[in-house]
């Protein structure tokens, strides 16, 4: 099954969010991989950047934090040192600082801990599909793909159900801060200077900070030692614990990024079911082993985190181009995940693809996604329930992508479901 490739002219401006409103400009990435794999890109809003588009180059550079630093920001936007210090998450630090914080929070997102949520995830998927199938016609993003990670977030953090919609709206305003459907403070269309010390330069960051402070205080005052939130806040065996500032920024990251991979991978999967019914039919009668490979294939194809920026710490020559110390270097995961040198027929959905060492979780470096086990579990369980209960999907109207060159995904997908 061949998914639609955005019909760009092969020379899209990667600094422009408008270049991504029809999906990632894959013809541009293909040209760059073939002819300009270390490409210099101008950035009208600040300093230009290098674009790395081949899979193996991305792996090599992402694996060397001493050469490619995360400690000056992970997006192409420029920021002052004061802004960086105020709003950085542990994603925007290098070892050993990154390692210290990661150890404090990683225990809460380990595979064994998250495996304990499978029964709850399946029950939530059942509830979501009960409603979706009863409606028959719906926006699959709003009615299915967005619902699952939102509800699981509440179970994991112990937040009241009535707060979840608000939390996800604020998370969207943060990470999709270039799309007017998600925020009134569009990064490149409004004056956001008043919020330059907030996460993602967004006023939603201040609101999430306040919510996180209240949650932290309530949990600590209760003496309750159960749940994932306690694991995040608890001291380690050496008495070290996450600071309040670190927790606030981590909470914002969790609310924002904790939804995107699952939401946009499921949206992409449902769209593929509509355009190639054989994929859904195959899943519906597949052997158990396919569920070890199918989730990663849909996550690879969606590639929700399209790039992460690094900053070169010394001069480096690659493919005849010289990157200088201090230069911004963008690792385009969405391009690497569709690199024909690594993946046979990368625009085909192959639910049995193996090996599938995709880049969607930041393979190869210290910043590998903390929530990857949860995302895989959520995607797998929802796909299993869709395959069990839905016989067909018809797309009934135009879909729409996020206006963002950072987070890629389908934000609207009108469909009609045919139950089994």
Coordinates of C-alpha atoms in Angstrom, one line a residue:
X1 CA 0.0 0.0 0.0
X2 CA 1.4 3.4 -1.0
X3 CA 0.5 6.3 1.2
X4 CA 0.1 9.7 -0.4
X5 CA 3.3 11.7 -0.7
X6 CA 3.0 15.5 -0.3
X7 CA 3.2 17.0 -3.8
X8 CA 5.9 19.6 -3.0
X9 CA 8.2 20.8 -5.8
X10 CA 11.3 19.3 -4.3
X11 CA 12.6 22.6 -3.0
X12 CA 10.4 23.3 0.0
X13 CA 11.5 25.8 2.5
X14 CA 12.1 23.7 5.6
X15 CA 12.1 26.7 7.9
X16 CA 8.5 27.5 7.0
X17 CA 5.7 25.8 8.8
X18 CA 3.5 26.4 5.7
X19 CA 5.7 23.9 3.8
X20 CA 4.2 21.2 6.0
X21 CA 0.5 21.9 5.8
X22 CA 0.0 19.1 3.2
X23 CA 2.2 16.7 5.1
X24 CA 6.0 16.4 5.2
X25 CA 7.6 17.6 1.9
X26 CA 9.0 14.1 1.1
X27 CA 10.1 15.1 -2.5
X28 CA 12.3 17.7 -1.0
X29 CA 13.7 15.3 1.5
X30 CA 14.3 12.7 -1.2
X31 CA 16.2 15.3 -3.3
X32 CA 18.3 16.2 -0.3
X33 CA 19.1 12.6 0.6
X34 CA 20.2 11.9 -3.0
X35 CA 22.0 15.1 -3.8
X36 CA 22.5 17.3 -0.8
X37 CA 22.5 15.2 2.4
X38 CA 24.2 18.0 4.5
X39 CA 22.2 21.0 3.2
X40 CA 22.5 24.6 4.4
X41 CA 19.1 26.1 5.0
X42 CA 18.4 29.8 5.5
X43 CA 16.2 30.8 8.4
X44 CA 14.6 34.3 8.0
X45 CA 13.8 34.5 11.7
X46 CA 17.4 33.9 12.9
X47 CA 20.5 32.0 12.1
X48 CA 20.5 29.4 9.4
X49 CA 20.9 25.7 10.0
X50 CA 22.3 22.5 8.5
X51 CA 19.8 19.7 7.5
X52 CA 20.9 16.1 7.9
X53 CA 18.5 13.8 6.0
X54 CA 20.1 10.4 5.6
X55 CA 19.4 7.7 8.1
X56 CA 23.0 6.6 8.8
X57 CA 24.2 10.2 9.2
X58 CA 21.4 10.9 11.6
X59 CA 22.3 7.8 13.7
X60 CA 26.0 8.7 13.7
X61 CA 25.5 12.3 14.8
X62 CA 22.7 11.6 17.3
X63 CA 25.0 9.0 19.0
X64 CA 27.6 11.6 19.8
X65 CA 26.3 14.2 22.3
X66 CA 29.9 15.4 22.9
X67 CA 29.9 16.6 19.2
X68 CA 26.2 17.4 18.8
X69 CA 24.9 19.1 22.0
X70 CA 21.3 19.4 23.0
X71 CA 22.1 22.1 25.6
X72 CA 21.3 25.1 23.4
X73 CA 17.8 24.1 22.4
X74 CA 16.1 21.3 20.3
X75 CA 14.1 23.4 17.9
X76 CA 15.4 25.6 15.1
X77 CA 14.3 28.8 16.8
X78 CA 17.0 30.9 18.4
X79 CA 16.9 31.7 22.1
X80 CA 19.0 33.6 24.6
X81 CA 20.9 31.7 27.3
X82 CA 18.5 33.1 29.9
X83 CA 15.5 31.8 27.9
X84 CA 17.1 28.5 27.5
X85 CA 17.8 28.1 31.3
X86 CA 14.2 29.2 32.2
X87 CA 12.4 26.7 30.0
X88 CA 14.6 23.8 29.3
X89 CA 13.5 20.2 29.9
X90 CA 15.9 17.3 30.3
X91 CA 15.6 16.9 26.6
X92 CA 17.7 20.1 26.3
X93 CA 20.6 18.9 28.4
X94 CA 23.6 16.8 27.8
X95 CA 25.2 14.1 29.9
X96 CA 25.9 14.0 32.7
X97 CA 23.1 16.4 33.7
X98 CA 20.7 14.6 31.3
X99 CA 21.7 11.2 32.8
X100 CA 21.0 12.4 36.3
X101 CA 17.5 13.7 35.6
X102 CA 16.7 10.8 33.4
X103 CA 17.6 8.3 36.1
X104 CA 15.2 10.1 38.5
X105 CA 12.2 9.8 36.2
X106 CA 12.9 6.8 34.0
X107 CA 11.7 4.3 36.6
X108 CA 8.2 5.6 36.2
X109 CA 8.2 4.8 32.5
X110 CA 10.0 1.4 32.5
X111 CA 8.5 -1.4 30.4
X112 CA 7.5 -3.5 33.5
X113 CA 5.7 -0.5 35.1
X114 CA 3.8 0.4 32.0
X115 CA 2.9 -3.2 31.2
X116 CA 0.7 -3.0 34.2
X117 CA -1.5 -0.5 32.5
X118 CA -2.4 -2.8 29.5
X119 CA -5.7 -4.0 31.0
X120 CA -6.8 -0.4 31.7
X121 CA -5.7 0.7 28.2
X122 CA -7.8 -2.1 26.6
X123 CA -10.8 -1.1 28.6
X124 CA -10.4 2.6 27.5
X125 CA -10.0 1.5 23.9
X126 CA -13.2 -0.5 24.2
X127 CA -15.0 2.5 25.5
X128 CA -13.7 4.8 22.8
X129 CA -14.6 2.4 20.0
X130 CA -18.1 1.7 21.5
X131 CA -18.8 5.4 21.1
X132 CA -17.1 5.7 17.7
X133 CA -18.9 2.7 16.2
X134 CA -22.2 3.9 17.5
X135 CA -21.7 7.2 15.8
X136 CA -20.4 5.6 12.6
X137 CA -19.3 9.0 11.2
X138 CA -16.8 11.1 13.1
X139 CA -13.4 12.8 13.1
X140 CA -11.1 9.9 13.8
X141 CA -8.5 12.1 15.3
X142 CA -10.8 13.8 17.8
X143 CA -13.0 10.7 18.4
X144 CA -10.4 8.0 18.5
X145 CA -6.7 8.9 18.2
X146 CA -6.8 11.9 20.6
X147 CA -8.9 10.2 23.2
X148 CA -6.6 7.3 24.1
X149 CA -3.5 9.1 25.2
X150 CA -5.5 11.8 26.9
X151 CA -7.3 9.3 29.1
X152 CA -4.2 7.3 29.8
X153 CA -2.4 10.4 30.9
X154 CA -5.0 10.9 33.5
X155 CA -4.6 7.3 34.8
X156 CA -0.8 7.5 34.9
X157 CA -0.7 10.9 36.7
X158 CA -3.8 10.4 38.8
X159 CA -5.4 13.6 37.5
X160 CA -9.2 14.1 37.7
X161 CA -11.0 13.1 34.5
X162 CA -12.6 16.5 34.3
X163 CA -9.1 18.1 34.0
X164 CA -8.0 16.0 31.1
X165 CA -9.5 18.0 28.2
X166 CA -8.0 21.1 29.6
X167 CA -4.6 19.6 30.0
X168 CA -4.5 18.2 26.5
X169 CA -5.6 21.6 25.1
X170 CA -2.8 23.3 26.9
X171 CA -0.3 20.6 25.7
X172 CA -1.5 21.2 22.2
X173 CA -1.0 24.9 22.6
X174 CA 2.6 24.3 23.7
X175 CA 3.9 21.8 21.2
X176 CA 1.7 22.9 18.2
X177 CA 2.3 26.5 18.9
X178 CA 2.6 27.3 15.2
X179 CA -0.9 26.2 14.3
X180 CA -3.7 28.7 14.7
X181 CA -6.2 25.8 15.3
X182 CA -4.3 25.1 18.6
X183 CA -3.3 28.5 19.9
X184 CA -4.1 32.1 19.7
X185 CA -0.4 32.9 20.2
X186 CA 1.0 31.5 16.9
X187 CA 4.8 31.5 17.2
X188 CA 5.6 33.1 13.8
X189 CA 2.5 35.2 13.5
X190 CA 2.2 37.0 16.9
X191 CA 4.3 38.8 19.4
X192 CA 5.2 36.2 21.9
X193 CA 8.0 38.1 23.6
X194 CA 6.1 38.3 26.9
X195 CA 6.2 34.5 27.2
X196 CA 9.8 34.0 26.2
X197 CA 10.7 32.4 29.6
X198 CA 7.8 30.0 29.3
X199 CA 8.0 26.5 27.7
X200 CA 7.7 26.7 23.9
X201 CA 7.3 30.5 24.3
X202 CA 3.7 29.9 25.1
X203 CA 1.3 31.4 27.7
X204 CA -0.1 27.9 28.2
X205 CA 3.2 27.1 29.9
X206 CA 2.4 29.4 32.8
X207 CA -0.9 27.7 33.3
X208 CA 0.6 24.3 33.2
X209 CA 3.3 25.4 35.6
X210 CA 0.6 26.4 38.1
X211 CA -1.3 23.2 37.7
X212 CA 1.9 21.1 38.2
X213 CA 2.8 23.0 41.3
X214 CA -0.6 22.2 42.8
X215 CA -0.3 18.6 41.8
X216 CA 3.2 18.3 43.3
X217 CA 2.2 19.9 46.6
X218 CA -1.0 17.8 46.9
X219 CA 0.9 14.5 46.2
X220 CA 3.7 15.3 48.7
X221 CA 1.3 16.4 51.4
X222 CA -0.9 13.3 51.1
X223 CA 2.0 10.9 51.9
X224 CA 0.6 8.6 49.2
X225 CA 3.4 6.4 47.9
X226 CA 1.5 4.7 45.1
X227 CA 1.4 5.5 41.4
X228 CA 3.6 6.8 38.7
X229 CA 3.6 10.4 40.1
X230 CA 5.2 9.2 43.3
X231 CA 7.9 7.4 41.3
X232 CA 8.7 10.6 39.5
X233 CA 8.8 12.7 42.7
X234 CA 10.5 10.2 45.1
X235 CA 14.1 10.2 46.1
X236 CA 16.4 7.7 44.6
X237 CA 18.7 5.3 46.7
X238 CA 21.2 8.2 47.1
X239 CA 18.6 10.7 48.3
X240 CA 18.5 12.6 45.1
X241 CA 15.2 13.8 43.8
X242 CA 13.9 16.0 41.0
X243 CA 13.7 19.7 41.8
X244 CA 10.6 21.7 41.5
X245 CA 11.8 23.5 38.4
X246 CA 12.8 20.2 36.8
X247 CA 9.4 18.7 37.6
X248 CA 7.5 21.7 36.2
X249 CA 9.3 21.5 32.9
X250 CA 9.1 17.7 32.8
X251 CA 5.3 17.9 33.5
X252 CA 4.9 20.3 30.5
X253 CA 6.9 17.9 28.3
X254 CA 4.8 15.0 29.5
X255 CA 1.5 16.7 28.8
X256 CA 2.6 17.9 25.4
X257 CA 4.8 15.1 24.0
X258 CA 3.0 12.3 25.9
X259 CA 0.0 12.7 23.5
X260 CA 1.6 13.3 20.1
X261 CA 3.2 10.0 19.2
X262 CA 0.2 7.9 19.9
X263 CA -2.3 10.4 18.5
X264 CA -0.6 11.0 15.2
X265 CA 0.5 7.4 14.7
X266 CA -3.1 6.2 15.2
X267 CA -4.4 8.9 12.9
X268 CA -2.0 7.8 10.2
X269 CA -2.9 4.2 10.7
X270 CA -6.6 4.9 10.4
X271 CA -6.1 6.8 7.2
X272 CA -4.1 4.0 5.8
X273 CA -7.0 1.6 6.6
X274 CA -9.3 3.9 4.6
X275 CA -7.0 4.1 1.5
X276 CA -5.8 0.4 1.6
X277 CA -8.5 -1.8 3.1
X278 CA -6.2 -4.8 2.7
X279 CA -4.0 -3.5 5.5
X280 CA -6.9 -3.6 8.0
X281 CA -8.1 -7.0 6.6
X282 CA -4.6 -8.3 7.1
X283 CA -4.4 -7.2 10.7
X284 CA -7.9 -8.6 11.4
X285 CA -6.7 -12.2 10.5
X286 CA -3.0 -11.9 11.4
X287 CA -1.0 -14.2 13.6
X288 CA 0.0 -13.0 17.0
X289 CA 3.6 -12.2 15.9
X290 CA 2.4 -9.3 13.8
X291 CA 1.6 -7.3 16.9
X292 CA 5.3 -7.2 17.7
X293 CA 6.0 -5.4 14.4
X294 CA 2.9 -3.5 13.3
X295 CA 2.9 -0.7 16.0
X296 CA 6.5 0.3 15.1
X297 CA 5.6 0.3 11.4
X298 CA 2.8 2.8 11.9
X299 CA 4.9 4.9 14.2
X300 CA 7.7 5.0 11.6
X301 CA 5.3 6.0 8.9
X302 CA 3.8 8.8 11.0
X303 CA 7.2 10.1 12.4
X304 CA 5.4 12.6 14.7
X305 CA 8.7 14.2 15.9
X306 CA 10.0 15.3 12.6
X307 CA 13.3 16.7 13.7
X308 CA 15.5 17.5 16.7
X309 CA 18.1 20.2 16.6
X310 CA 21.6 19.8 17.9
X311 CA 24.4 22.4 18.1
X312 CA 27.9 21.5 16.9
X313 CA 30.6 21.8 19.5
X314 CA 33.5 21.7 17.1
X315 CA 34.1 21.8 13.3
X316 CA 33.0 18.7 11.4
X317 CA 33.2 17.8 7.7
X318 CA 30.6 15.5 6.3
X319 CA 29.9 14.7 2.6
X320 CA 32.2 17.5 1.6
X321 CA 30.4 20.2 3.7
X322 CA 32.0 21.8 6.8
X323 CA 29.8 22.4 9.9
X324 CA 31.3 24.9 12.2
X325 CA 31.4 24.9 16.0
X326 CA 28.2 26.7 17.2
X327 CA 26.2 25.9 14.0
X328 CA 22.6 24.6 14.4
X329 CA 22.2 21.1 13.0
X330 CA 18.8 19.6 12.4
X331 CA 18.4 15.8 12.4
X332 CA 15.4 15.2 10.2
X333 CA 14.0 11.9 11.6
X334 CA 11.0 12.0 9.3
X335 CA 13.5 11.9 6.3
X336 CA 15.6 9.2 7.8
X337 CA 12.5 7.1 8.4
X338 CA 11.8 7.2 4.7
X339 CA 15.4 6.7 3.5
X340 CA 15.5 4.1 0.7
X341 CA 19.0 3.2 1.8
X342 CA 17.7 1.9 5.1
X343 CA 14.1 0.9 4.4
X344 CA 12.9 -1.1 1.4
X345 CA 9.8 0.6 -0.1
X346 CA 9.6 3.2 2.8
X347 CA 6.3 4.6 1.7
X348 CA 4.6 1.2 1.8
X349 CA 3.1 0.0 5.1
X350 CA 4.5 -3.4 5.9
X351 CA 3.1 -4.6 9.2
X352 CA 5.7 -7.3 9.3
X353 CA 8.7 -5.1 8.6
X354 CA 11.7 -6.4 10.4
X355 CA 14.1 -5.2 11.3
X356 CA 12.5 -1.8 11.7
X357 CA 15.1 0.3 13.5
X358 CA 13.3 3.6 12.9
X359 CA 14.2 7.0 14.3
X360 CA 10.8 8.0 15.7
X361 CA 12.0 7.5 19.3
X362 CA 15.4 9.1 18.8
X363 CA 17.4 5.9 18.3
X364 CA 21.2 6.0 18.8
X365 CA 21.6 8.6 21.4
X366 CA 21.1 9.4 25.1
X367 CA 17.7 11.1 24.4
X368 CA 15.9 8.0 23.3
X369 CA 12.2 8.6 24.0
X370 CA 11.3 8.0 27.6
X371 CA 7.7 7.2 26.7
X372 CA 8.4 4.7 23.9
X373 CA 7.1 1.7 25.8
X374 CA 3.8 3.5 26.5
X375 CA 3.4 4.7 23.0
X376 CA 4.0 1.2 21.6
X377 CA 1.6 -0.3 24.0
X378 CA -1.2 2.2 23.3
X379 CA -0.8 1.9 19.6
X380 CA -0.8 -1.9 19.7
X381 CA -3.8 -2.3 21.9
X382 CA -5.9 0.3 19.9
X383 CA -4.9 -1.4 16.6
X384 CA -5.9 -4.8 18.0
X385 CA -9.3 -3.5 19.1
X386 CA -9.9 -1.7 15.8
X387 CA -8.9 -4.8 13.8
X388 CA -11.3 -6.9 16.0
X389 CA -14.3 -4.6 15.8
X390 CA -14.0 -2.6 12.6
X391 CA -14.5 -4.2 9.1
X392 CA -13.8 -1.1 7.1
X393 CA -12.9 2.6 7.1
X394 CA -14.1 5.2 4.5
X395 CA -12.6 8.7 4.5
X396 CA -15.6 11.0 4.0
X397 CA -13.9 14.4 3.6
X398 CA -10.6 16.2 3.4
X399 CA -8.0 15.5 6.0
X400 CA -5.7 18.2 7.4
X401 CA -2.2 18.2 8.8
X402 CA -0.7 20.3 11.5
X403 CA 0.9 23.6 10.5
X404 CA 4.3 22.7 12.0
X405 CA 7.7 21.7 10.8
X406 CA 8.5 20.2 14.2
X407 CA 5.5 18.0 15.1
X408 CA 3.9 16.2 12.1
X409 CA 0.5 14.6 12.1
X410 CA -3.0 14.5 10.8
X411 CA -5.2 16.8 12.9
X412 CA -8.5 16.2 11.2
X413 CA -9.7 13.0 9.5
X414 CA -13.4 12.6 8.8
X415 CA -14.3 8.9 8.4
X416 CA -17.2 6.4 8.3
X417 CA -16.7 3.2 10.2
X418 CA -18.2 -0.2 9.2
X419 CA -18.4 -2.5 12.1
X420 CA -17.8 -6.2 12.0

